[in-house]
mmCIF file of C-alpha atoms in Angstrom:
data_model
loop_
_atom_site.group_PDB
_atom_site.id
_atom_site.type_symbol
_atom_site.label_atom_id
_atom_site.label_comp_id
_atom_site.label_asym_id
_atom_site.label_seq_id
_atom_site.Cartn_x
_atom_site.Cartn_y
_atom_site.Cartn_z
ATOM 1 C CA MET U 207 -177.745 -6.222 6.130
ATOM 2 C CA GLY U 208 -174.412 -7.967 6.116
ATOM 3 C CA VAL U 209 -173.830 -11.430 7.422
ATOM 4 C CA LEU U 210 -172.301 -10.360 10.803
ATOM 5 C CA ARG U 211 -175.473 -8.429 11.608
ATOM 6 C CA ARG U 212 -177.990 -10.942 10.120
ATOM 7 C CA TYR U 213 -176.405 -13.900 11.870
ATOM 8 C CA LYS U 214 -174.951 -12.440 14.890
ATOM 9 C CA GLU U 215 -176.611 -14.826 17.138
ATOM 10 C CA LEU U 216 -174.912 -17.902 15.266
ATOM 11 C CA LEU U 217 -171.495 -16.543 14.478
ATOM 12 C CA PRO U 218 -168.631 -15.753 17.148
ATOM 13 C CA VAL U 219 -169.318 -12.071 17.329
ATOM 14 C CA THR U 220 -168.816 -10.285 20.581
ATOM 15 C CA PRO U 221 -169.403 -6.764 21.744
ATOM 16 C CA SER U 222 -165.533 -6.207 20.947
ATOM 17 C CA THR U 223 -165.929 -7.360 17.175
ATOM 18 C CA PRO U 224 -165.641 -4.507 15.044
ATOM 19 C CA ASP U 225 -168.851 -3.924 12.690
ATOM 20 C CA VAL U 226 -167.318 -4.637 9.285
ATOM 21 C CA ASN U 227 -169.807 -4.576 6.791
ATOM 22 C CA LEU U 228 -169.775 -4.261 2.853
ATOM 23 C CA GLU U 229 -173.643 -5.739 2.884
ATOM 24 C CA GLU U 230 -172.042 -9.271 1.663
ATOM 25 C CA GLY U 231 -174.638 -12.196 1.830
ATOM 26 C CA SER U 232 -178.392 -12.282 0.999
ATOM 27 C CA THR U 233 -177.591 -13.265 -2.657
ATOM 28 C CA PRO U 234 -180.306 -14.694 -4.735
ATOM 29 C CA LEU U 235 -181.074 -18.390 -5.002
ATOM 30 C CA ILE U 236 -182.204 -18.271 -8.632
ATOM 31 C CA PRO U 237 -184.732 -20.984 -10.041
ATOM 32 C CA LEU U 238 -183.359 -22.353 -13.295
ATOM 33 C CA PRO U 239 -186.482 -24.095 -14.862
ATOM 34 C CA ARG U 240 -185.089 -24.552 -18.383
ATOM 35 C CA VAL U 241 -181.843 -26.080 -17.377
ATOM 36 C CA GLY U 242 -183.545 -28.219 -14.798
ATOM 37 C CA ALA U 243 -186.156 -29.485 -17.030
ATOM 38 C CA GLY U 244 -183.299 -30.835 -19.317
ATOM 39 C CA LEU U 245 -181.915 -32.578 -16.536
ATOM 40 C CA GLY U 246 -185.194 -33.785 -15.006
ATOM 41 C CA ILE U 247 -184.627 -32.103 -11.732
ATOM 42 C CA ARG U 248 -185.545 -28.736 -9.825
ATOM 43 C CA LEU U 249 -182.558 -26.677 -10.182
ATOM 44 C CA TYR U 250 -181.501 -23.690 -8.273
ATOM 45 C CA GLY U 251 -178.333 -21.532 -8.427
ATOM 46 C CA LYS U 252 -177.144 -19.670 -5.364
ATOM 47 C CA PHE U 253 -175.430 -16.806 -7.316
ATOM 48 C CA GLU U 254 -172.617 -15.605 -5.177
ATOM 49 C CA GLY U 255 -171.365 -13.621 -8.034
ATOM 50 C CA CYS U 256 -173.716 -10.909 -6.416
ATOM 51 C CA ASN U 257 -171.609 -10.336 -3.426
ATOM 52 C CA PRO U 258 -169.529 -7.051 -3.151
ATOM 53 C CA SER U 259 -166.333 -8.444 -4.603
ATOM 54 C CA GLY U 260 -168.152 -10.599 -6.979
ATOM 55 C CA SER U 261 -167.682 -14.116 -5.195
ATOM 56 C CA PHE U 262 -168.485 -16.288 -2.185
ATOM 57 C CA LYS U 263 -165.337 -15.301 -0.420
ATOM 58 C CA ASP U 264 -166.916 -12.167 1.083
ATOM 59 C CA ARG U 265 -169.046 -14.299 3.319
ATOM 60 C CA GLY U 266 -165.896 -15.686 5.185
ATOM 61 C CA MET U 267 -163.815 -12.774 4.575
ATOM 62 C CA VAL U 268 -166.050 -10.251 6.607
ATOM 63 C CA LEU U 269 -165.849 -12.394 9.695
ATOM 64 C CA ALA U 270 -161.978 -13.104 9.382
ATOM 65 C CA VAL U 271 -161.290 -9.443 8.948
ATOM 66 C CA ALA U 272 -163.414 -8.482 11.845
ATOM 67 C CA LYS U 273 -161.923 -10.997 14.132
ATOM 68 C CA ALA U 274 -158.338 -10.054 12.968
ATOM 69 C CA LEU U 275 -158.949 -6.502 13.951
ATOM 70 C CA GLU U 276 -160.331 -7.557 17.203
ATOM 71 C CA GLU U 277 -157.042 -9.532 17.937
ATOM 72 C CA GLY U 278 -155.145 -6.481 17.152
ATOM 73 C CA LYS U 279 -153.615 -7.484 13.668
ATOM 74 C CA ARG U 280 -152.543 -4.610 11.528
ATOM 75 C CA ALA U 281 -152.411 -5.981 8.013
ATOM 76 C CA LEU U 282 -153.771 -9.014 5.841
ATOM 77 C CA ILE U 283 -152.088 -11.479 4.012
ATOM 78 C CA CYS U 284 -153.315 -14.328 1.620
ATOM 79 C CA ALA U 285 -152.369 -16.558 -1.394
ATOM 80 C CA SER U 286 -155.045 -16.750 -3.843
ATOM 81 C CA THR U 287 -156.160 -17.978 -7.447
ATOM 82 C CA GLY U 288 -157.916 -14.764 -7.646
ATOM 83 C CA ASN U 289 -161.247 -14.412 -5.797
ATOM 84 C CA THR U 290 -159.620 -14.537 -2.204
ATOM 85 C CA SER U 291 -157.238 -11.703 -3.089
ATOM 86 C CA ALA U 292 -160.089 -9.544 -4.475
ATOM 87 C CA SER U 293 -162.212 -10.054 -1.314
ATOM 88 C CA ALA U 294 -159.288 -9.683 1.006
ATOM 89 C CA ALA U 295 -158.244 -6.461 -0.726
ATOM 90 C CA ALA U 296 -161.801 -5.109 -0.864
ATOM 91 C CA TYR U 297 -162.308 -5.482 3.092
ATOM 92 C CA ALA U 298 -158.780 -4.376 3.824
ATOM 93 C CA ALA U 299 -159.565 -1.147 1.766
ATOM 94 C CA SER U 300 -162.940 -0.651 3.727
ATOM 95 C CA VAL U 301 -161.303 -0.899 7.165
ATOM 96 C CA GLY U 302 -158.116 0.993 6.238
ATOM 97 C CA VAL U 303 -155.343 -1.710 6.747
ATOM 98 C CA PRO U 304 -152.698 -2.865 4.376
ATOM 99 C CA CYS U 305 -153.248 -6.208 2.303
ATOM 100 C CA PHE U 306 -150.626 -8.272 0.576
ATOM 101 C CA VAL U 307 -151.824 -10.940 -1.728
ATOM 102 C CA LEU U 308 -149.614 -13.732 -3.331
ATOM 103 C CA LEU U 309 -150.582 -15.085 -6.786
ATOM 104 C CA PRO U 310 -149.245 -17.709 -9.034
ATOM 105 C CA ALA U 311 -147.644 -15.729 -11.869
ATOM 106 C CA GLY U 312 -149.586 -15.697 -14.985
ATOM 107 C CA LYS U 313 -152.316 -18.140 -13.661
ATOM 108 C CA VAL U 314 -154.774 -15.429 -12.445
ATOM 109 C CA ALA U 315 -157.888 -14.319 -14.555
ATOM 110 C CA MET U 316 -157.406 -10.558 -15.527
ATOM 111 C CA GLY U 317 -160.585 -9.379 -13.842
ATOM 112 C CA LYS U 318 -159.597 -10.798 -10.382
ATOM 113 C CA LEU U 319 -156.127 -9.327 -10.521
ATOM 114 C CA THR U 320 -157.365 -6.119 -11.569
ATOM 115 C CA GLN U 321 -159.902 -6.028 -8.489
ATOM 116 C CA ALA U 322 -156.959 -6.558 -6.206
ATOM 117 C CA LEU U 323 -154.905 -3.693 -7.780
ATOM 118 C CA MET U 324 -157.882 -1.404 -7.654
ATOM 119 C CA TYR U 325 -158.599 -1.982 -3.978
ATOM 120 C CA GLY U 326 -155.058 -1.009 -3.360
ATOM 121 C CA ALA U 327 -153.473 -4.185 -2.214
ATOM 122 C CA THR U 328 -149.677 -4.981 -2.826
ATOM 123 C CA VAL U 329 -149.880 -7.712 -5.270
ATOM 124 C CA ILE U 330 -146.845 -10.311 -5.420
ATOM 125 C CA ALA U 331 -146.611 -12.662 -8.278
ATOM 126 C CA VAL U 332 -144.922 -15.937 -7.209
ATOM 127 C CA ARG U 333 -143.249 -17.968 -9.834
ATOM 128 C CA GLY U 334 -144.809 -21.198 -8.672
ATOM 129 C CA ASN U 335 -148.148 -22.667 -8.220
ATOM 130 C CA PHE U 336 -150.863 -21.682 -5.768
ATOM 131 C CA ASP U 337 -149.849 -24.311 -3.270
ATOM 132 C CA ARG U 338 -146.319 -22.770 -2.992
ATOM 133 C CA ALA U 339 -147.759 -19.281 -2.712
ATOM 134 C CA LEU U 340 -149.969 -20.413 0.266
ATOM 135 C CA GLU U 341 -146.763 -21.824 1.800
ATOM 136 C CA LEU U 342 -145.042 -18.531 1.542
ATOM 137 C CA ALA U 343 -148.167 -16.538 2.866
ATOM 138 C CA ARG U 344 -148.414 -18.804 5.833
ATOM 139 C CA ALA U 345 -144.770 -18.542 6.723
ATOM 140 C CA ALA U 346 -145.120 -14.604 6.582
ATOM 141 C CA ALA U 347 -148.048 -14.706 8.961
ATOM 142 C CA GLU U 348 -146.798 -17.204 11.293
ATOM 143 C CA SER U 349 -143.271 -15.044 11.516
ATOM 144 C CA GLY U 350 -145.152 -12.569 13.443
ATOM 145 C CA THR U 351 -143.875 -9.772 11.255
ATOM 146 C CA MET U 352 -146.166 -6.683 11.029
ATOM 147 C CA GLY U 353 -148.916 -8.125 12.764
ATOM 148 C CA LEU U 354 -150.162 -10.065 9.712
ATOM 149 C CA ALA U 355 -153.351 -11.992 9.754
ATOM 150 C CA MET U 356 -153.739 -14.851 7.345
ATOM 151 C CA VAL U 357 -157.144 -14.867 5.803
ATOM 152 C CA ASN U 358 -157.039 -17.893 3.497
ATOM 153 C CA SER U 359 -159.491 -20.796 4.365
ATOM 154 C CA VAL U 360 -156.974 -21.818 6.944
ATOM 155 C CA ASN U 361 -158.474 -19.120 9.032
ATOM 156 C CA PRO U 362 -161.149 -20.832 10.980
ATOM 157 C CA TYR U 363 -163.411 -17.633 10.817
ATOM 158 C CA ARG U 364 -163.464 -17.738 7.089
ATOM 159 C CA LEU U 365 -165.058 -21.321 6.983
ATOM 160 C CA ILE U 366 -167.630 -20.350 9.915
ATOM 161 C CA GLY U 367 -168.561 -17.250 7.740
ATOM 162 C CA GLN U 368 -169.305 -19.223 4.943
ATOM 163 C CA ARG U 369 -171.751 -21.332 6.403
ATOM 164 C CA THR U 370 -174.205 -18.525 6.198
ATOM 165 C CA GLY U 371 -174.715 -19.623 2.447
ATOM 166 C CA ALA U 372 -176.303 -22.813 3.458
ATOM 167 C CA TRP U 373 -178.583 -21.037 5.967
ATOM 168 C CA GLU U 374 -179.831 -18.752 3.360
ATOM 169 C CA VAL U 375 -180.454 -21.413 1.048
ATOM 170 C CA CYS U 376 -182.502 -23.137 3.632
ATOM 171 C CA GLU U 377 -184.446 -20.038 4.207
ATOM 172 C CA ALA U 378 -185.214 -19.571 0.519
ATOM 173 C CA LEU U 379 -186.233 -23.178 0.044
ATOM 174 C CA GLY U 380 -188.101 -23.621 3.363
ATOM 175 C CA ARG U 381 -186.062 -26.687 3.707
ATOM 176 C CA ALA U 382 -182.692 -28.032 2.588
ATOM 177 C CA PRO U 383 -182.319 -29.391 -1.061
ATOM 178 C CA ASP U 384 -181.857 -32.968 -1.825
ATOM 179 C CA TRP U 385 -178.462 -32.465 -3.509
ATOM 180 C CA HIS U 386 -176.050 -29.691 -2.779
ATOM 181 C CA ALA U 387 -173.719 -29.422 -5.907
ATOM 182 C CA ILE U 388 -170.471 -27.134 -5.507
ATOM 183 C CA PRO U 389 -167.119 -26.637 -7.112
ATOM 184 C CA VAL U 390 -164.230 -27.893 -5.037
ATOM 185 C CA GLY U 391 -160.552 -26.164 -5.193
ATOM 186 C CA ASN U 392 -158.974 -25.552 -1.846
ATOM 187 C CA ALA U 393 -162.037 -27.552 -0.489
ATOM 188 C CA GLY U 394 -163.066 -25.117 2.394
ATOM 189 C CA ASN U 395 -166.420 -24.140 0.943
ATOM 190 C CA ILE U 396 -167.966 -27.633 0.772
ATOM 191 C CA SER U 397 -167.232 -28.406 4.290
ATOM 192 C CA ALA U 398 -168.479 -24.784 5.329
ATOM 193 C CA TYR U 399 -171.938 -25.505 3.586
ATOM 194 C CA TRP U 400 -172.074 -28.947 5.208
ATOM 195 C CA ALA U 401 -171.262 -27.502 8.540
ATOM 196 C CA GLY U 402 -174.057 -24.833 8.136
ATOM 197 C CA TYR U 403 -176.456 -27.523 7.093
ATOM 198 C CA GLN U 404 -175.867 -29.623 10.110
ATOM 199 C CA GLU U 405 -176.231 -26.711 12.496
ATOM 200 C CA TYR U 406 -179.688 -25.757 10.922
ATOM 201 C CA HIS U 407 -180.462 -29.540 11.326
ATOM 202 C CA ARG U 408 -179.476 -29.640 15.079
ATOM 203 C CA LEU U 409 -181.393 -26.181 15.451
ATOM 204 C CA GLY U 410 -184.527 -27.937 14.042
ATOM 205 C CA LYS U 411 -184.669 -25.550 11.131
ATOM 206 C CA ILE U 412 -184.420 -28.464 8.578
ATOM 207 C CA GLU U 413 -185.542 -32.025 8.763
ATOM 208 C CA LYS U 414 -182.496 -33.307 6.967
ATOM 209 C CA ALA U 415 -179.268 -32.227 5.410
ATOM 210 C CA PRO U 416 -178.556 -32.628 1.768
ATOM 211 C CA ARG U 417 -175.948 -34.890 -0.039
ATOM 212 C CA MET U 418 -172.876 -32.871 -0.769
ATOM 213 C CA MET U 419 -171.597 -33.414 -4.392
ATOM 214 C CA GLY U 420 -168.258 -31.896 -4.988
ATOM 215 C CA PHE U 421 -167.073 -31.374 -8.634
ATOM 216 C CA GLN U 422 -163.590 -30.624 -9.587
ATOM 217 C CA ALA U 423 -161.823 -29.837 -12.957
ATOM 218 C CA ALA U 424 -160.266 -33.147 -14.409
ATOM 219 C CA GLY U 425 -156.768 -31.263 -14.494
ATOM 220 C CA ALA U 426 -156.977 -30.512 -10.896
ATOM 221 C CA ALA U 427 -158.697 -33.317 -9.347
ATOM 222 C CA PRO U 428 -156.864 -34.572 -6.228
ATOM 223 C CA LEU U 429 -159.967 -35.361 -4.188
ATOM 224 C CA VAL U 430 -161.321 -37.550 -7.133
ATOM 225 C CA THR U 431 -157.938 -39.345 -7.745
ATOM 226 C CA GLY U 432 -157.146 -39.465 -4.164
ATOM 227 C CA LYS U 433 -153.480 -38.032 -4.606
ATOM 228 C CA PRO U 434 -152.130 -34.592 -4.859
ATOM 229 C CA CYS U 435 -151.705 -32.899 -8.218
ATOM 230 C CA PRO U 436 -148.448 -31.338 -8.563
ATOM 231 C CA ASN U 437 -148.990 -29.330 -11.849
ATOM 232 C CA PRO U 438 -152.792 -28.490 -11.903
ATOM 233 C CA GLU U 439 -154.127 -27.348 -14.943
ATOM 234 C CA THR U 440 -157.654 -26.094 -15.998
ATOM 235 C CA VAL U 441 -159.419 -23.108 -17.519
ATOM 236 C CA ALA U 442 -161.383 -22.852 -14.363
ATOM 237 C CA THR U 443 -158.702 -20.875 -12.547
ATOM 238 C CA ALA U 444 -160.497 -20.559 -9.206
ATOM 239 C CA ILE U 445 -160.281 -24.414 -8.699
ATOM 240 C CA ARG U 446 -156.838 -24.778 -10.064
ATOM 241 C CA ILE U 447 -155.439 -26.313 -6.949
ATOM 242 C CA GLY U 448 -153.562 -29.543 -6.703
ATOM 243 C CA ASN U 449 -153.161 -29.915 -2.889
ATOM 244 C CA PRO U 450 -156.108 -28.673 -1.257
ATOM 245 C CA VAL U 451 -155.448 -27.420 2.449
ATOM 246 C CA SER U 452 -158.983 -28.421 3.602
ATOM 247 C CA ALA U 453 -159.033 -31.774 1.895
ATOM 248 C CA HIS U 454 -159.831 -33.650 5.113
ATOM 249 C CA LEU U 455 -162.703 -31.476 5.950
ATOM 250 C CA ALA U 456 -164.047 -31.857 2.227
ATOM 251 C CA ARG U 457 -163.649 -35.744 2.667
ATOM 252 C CA ALA U 458 -165.488 -35.855 5.853
ATOM 253 C CA ALA U 459 -168.384 -33.686 4.460
ATOM 254 C CA VAL U 460 -168.803 -35.850 1.599
ATOM 255 C CA GLN U 461 -168.609 -39.135 3.709
ATOM 256 C CA GLU U 462 -171.108 -37.971 6.229
ATOM 257 C CA SER U 463 -173.591 -36.882 3.763
ATOM 258 C CA GLY U 464 -173.419 -39.766 1.466
ATOM 259 C CA GLY U 465 -172.108 -37.617 -1.177
ATOM 260 C CA GLU U 466 -169.343 -37.926 -3.698
ATOM 261 C CA PHE U 467 -166.569 -36.315 -5.774
ATOM 262 C CA ASN U 468 -166.598 -36.292 -9.511
ATOM 263 C CA ALA U 469 -164.326 -34.556 -12.213
ATOM 264 C CA VAL U 470 -165.383 -32.623 -15.268
ATOM 265 C CA THR U 471 -163.283 -31.641 -18.322
ATOM 266 C CA ASP U 472 -162.621 -28.052 -19.275
ATOM 267 C CA GLU U 473 -164.717 -28.636 -22.431
ATOM 268 C CA GLU U 474 -167.628 -29.800 -20.139
ATOM 269 C CA ILE U 475 -167.055 -26.742 -17.945
ATOM 270 C CA LEU U 476 -167.237 -24.358 -20.851
ATOM 271 C CA ASN U 477 -170.291 -25.917 -22.225
ATOM 272 C CA ALA U 478 -171.964 -25.733 -18.927
ATOM 273 C CA GLN U 479 -171.029 -21.999 -18.729
ATOM 274 C CA ARG U 480 -172.981 -21.348 -22.180
ATOM 275 C CA LEU U 481 -175.726 -23.493 -21.050
ATOM 276 C CA LEU U 482 -176.262 -21.669 -17.783
ATOM 277 C CA ALA U 483 -175.923 -18.271 -19.547
ATOM 278 C CA SER U 484 -178.055 -19.155 -22.757
ATOM 279 C CA GLU U 485 -180.877 -21.095 -20.961
ATOM 280 C CA GLY U 486 -180.657 -19.742 -17.188
ATOM 281 C CA GLY U 487 -179.716 -16.167 -17.752
ATOM 282 C CA VAL U 488 -176.710 -16.353 -15.482
ATOM 283 C CA PHE U 489 -173.176 -15.418 -16.200
ATOM 284 C CA ALA U 490 -170.900 -17.253 -13.821
ATOM 285 C CA GLU U 491 -167.160 -17.733 -14.049
ATOM 286 C CA PRO U 492 -166.068 -21.135 -15.324
ATOM 287 C CA ALA U 493 -165.246 -22.794 -11.856
ATOM 288 C CA SER U 494 -168.817 -21.997 -10.868
ATOM 289 C CA CYS U 495 -170.059 -24.023 -13.840
ATOM 290 C CA ALA U 496 -168.133 -27.401 -12.891
ATOM 291 C CA PRO U 497 -171.330 -28.360 -10.759
ATOM 292 C CA LEU U 498 -173.666 -28.052 -13.736
ATOM 293 C CA ALA U 499 -171.212 -29.780 -16.007
ATOM 294 C CA GLY U 500 -171.021 -32.695 -13.436
ATOM 295 C CA LEU U 501 -174.914 -32.925 -13.311
ATOM 296 C CA VAL U 502 -175.148 -32.979 -16.986
ATOM 297 C CA LYS U 503 -172.595 -35.862 -16.860
ATOM 298 C CA LEU U 504 -174.302 -37.709 -14.243
ATOM 299 C CA ARG U 505 -177.684 -37.506 -16.276
ATOM 300 C CA GLU U 506 -176.045 -38.889 -19.200
ATOM 301 C CA GLN U 507 -174.625 -41.695 -17.009
ATOM 302 C CA GLY U 508 -178.251 -42.366 -15.396
ATOM 303 C CA LYS U 509 -176.946 -41.474 -12.098
ATOM 304 C CA LEU U 510 -178.991 -38.463 -11.447
ATOM 305 C CA PRO U 511 -182.333 -39.282 -9.795
ATOM 306 C CA GLU U 512 -185.349 -37.849 -11.347
ATOM 307 C CA GLY U 513 -187.256 -35.015 -9.664
ATOM 308 C CA ILE U 514 -184.919 -34.193 -6.914
ATOM 309 C CA THR U 515 -184.253 -30.560 -5.813
ATOM 310 C CA VAL U 516 -180.525 -29.614 -6.355
ATOM 311 C CA THR U 517 -178.787 -26.343 -5.406
ATOM 312 C CA MET U 518 -175.568 -25.279 -7.169
ATOM 313 C CA VAL U 519 -173.262 -22.758 -5.652
ATOM 314 C CA LEU U 520 -172.372 -20.316 -8.572
ATOM 315 C CA THR U 521 -169.217 -19.171 -6.733
ATOM 316 C CA GLY U 522 -168.279 -16.177 -8.870
ATOM 317 C CA ASN U 523 -169.523 -13.499 -11.391
ATOM 318 C CA GLY U 524 -168.570 -14.379 -15.076
ATOM 319 C CA LEU U 525 -167.236 -10.937 -15.547
ATOM 320 C CA LYS U 526 -164.341 -11.847 -13.574
ATOM 321 C CA ASP U 527 -163.039 -13.963 -16.311
ATOM 322 C CA PRO U 528 -164.659 -12.756 -19.529
ATOM 323 C CA ASP U 529 -161.555 -13.754 -21.847
ATOM 324 C CA THR U 530 -162.114 -17.389 -21.092
ATOM 325 C CA ALA U 531 -165.845 -17.228 -21.772
ATOM 326 C CA LEU U 532 -164.942 -15.420 -25.324
ATOM 327 C CA SER U 533 -162.507 -18.356 -26.195
ATOM 328 C CA GLY U 534 -165.351 -20.643 -25.498
ATOM 329 C CA LEU U 535 -167.521 -18.648 -27.934
ATOM 330 C CA GLU U 536 -165.064 -18.679 -30.817
ATOM 331 C CA LYS U 537 -165.896 -22.192 -31.741
ATOM 332 C CA SER U 538 -169.363 -21.278 -32.468
ATOM 333 C CA GLY U 539 -168.459 -18.173 -34.190
ATOM 334 C CA ARG U 540 -170.316 -15.968 -31.570
ATOM 335 C CA ALA U 541 -167.364 -14.275 -30.099
ATOM 336 C CA LYS U 542 -167.758 -11.142 -31.944
ATOM 337 C CA PRO U 543 -170.624 -8.779 -32.836
ATOM 338 C CA ILE U 544 -172.302 -8.887 -36.225
ATOM 339 C CA GLU U 545 -171.197 -5.639 -37.958
ATOM 340 C CA ILE U 546 -173.447 -3.865 -40.248
ATOM 341 C CA GLY U 547 -173.615 -0.342 -41.752
ATOM 342 C CA ASP U 548 -176.236 2.177 -40.852
ATOM 343 C CA THR U 549 -179.066 1.132 -43.315
ATOM 344 C CA GLU U 550 -182.504 -0.448 -42.328
ATOM 345 C CA GLU U 551 -181.984 -2.971 -45.160
ATOM 346 C CA GLU U 552 -178.801 -4.500 -43.534
ATOM 347 C CA LEU U 553 -180.541 -4.599 -40.157
ATOM 348 C CA LYS U 554 -183.400 -6.453 -41.760
ATOM 349 C CA ARG U 555 -181.133 -9.018 -43.265
ATOM 350 C CA VAL U 556 -179.612 -9.758 -39.757
ATOM 351 C CA LEU U 557 -183.101 -9.891 -38.175
ATOM 352 C CA GLU U 558 -184.292 -12.442 -40.830
ATOM 353 C CA GLY U 559 -181.054 -14.555 -40.242
ATOM 354 C CA ARG U 560 -179.438 -13.358 -43.573
ATOM 355 C CA ARG U 561 -175.744 -12.292 -43.714
ATOM 356 C CA GLY U 562 -175.208 -11.453 -47.385
#
């Protein structure tokens, strides 16, 4: 069942709230024993790429859309680096309302852009970065025109819905992890998970909450550097954000949990993406792999405690951005299939590791 039904006692759902549902949530917490062994930890990946639009955004979007309809809103609007637009467009299609998405022109992975277009959204490419697109979307929503509901993470229902991921982690493990590693872009998800863990702790469902470990791309790391990044650049498009709207919430989550923020390079992210796929069997988009890149770096620096239990949020499916994955494979010569004729001898040479 979707998260509104599964967690209706813990969410602000009333008898007047429409039953919006794409069967989001209930994503697998995948054990990653081979990857974890190399790091000296027990490692799990919460694979949010299994949500209906392929990312974690669906958890909060379903609640935001349901409450928007309850309040009489007639259309949705958002700014996005890709995943929010896909999620908003999917839910808008499912309930039959228009959706307008503002994207930074030329800065969105093609898979995510295709999703928004296929779901029927009106896609507007802004010649500027995500932060400017967000300003424009907020202004349009606040103007009162068309009864637009803003469904970015500035919408409080988005972050409340995203708490459900933490609850599922606790239920799958039977406890909270020692560390919770998560990519940080607009900085809402890390605070949502922290709020979810805190709530389960208050309810007595877990003995303690984890340390929140946030990871940013080095080219878009305002929470690591302590200052906005006016021109963010990284292959991890989902976290290419220079001035996170929920920065204050993320800082509080890290401080209260005893965690920290770290930055990783694009090369480290792409290496982690290949590691996760080749030794974990999970294909996640680049931003999802920033936490694994960070754990590898912390291990090399001697800062990763031996034997701890760590969960990573794998925020989006790798099929959202296959071009970046292929570009990372080109250096190893594995970006194209091995082409042979139709003879058994040619196949045998490949199977035996011979090419000529």
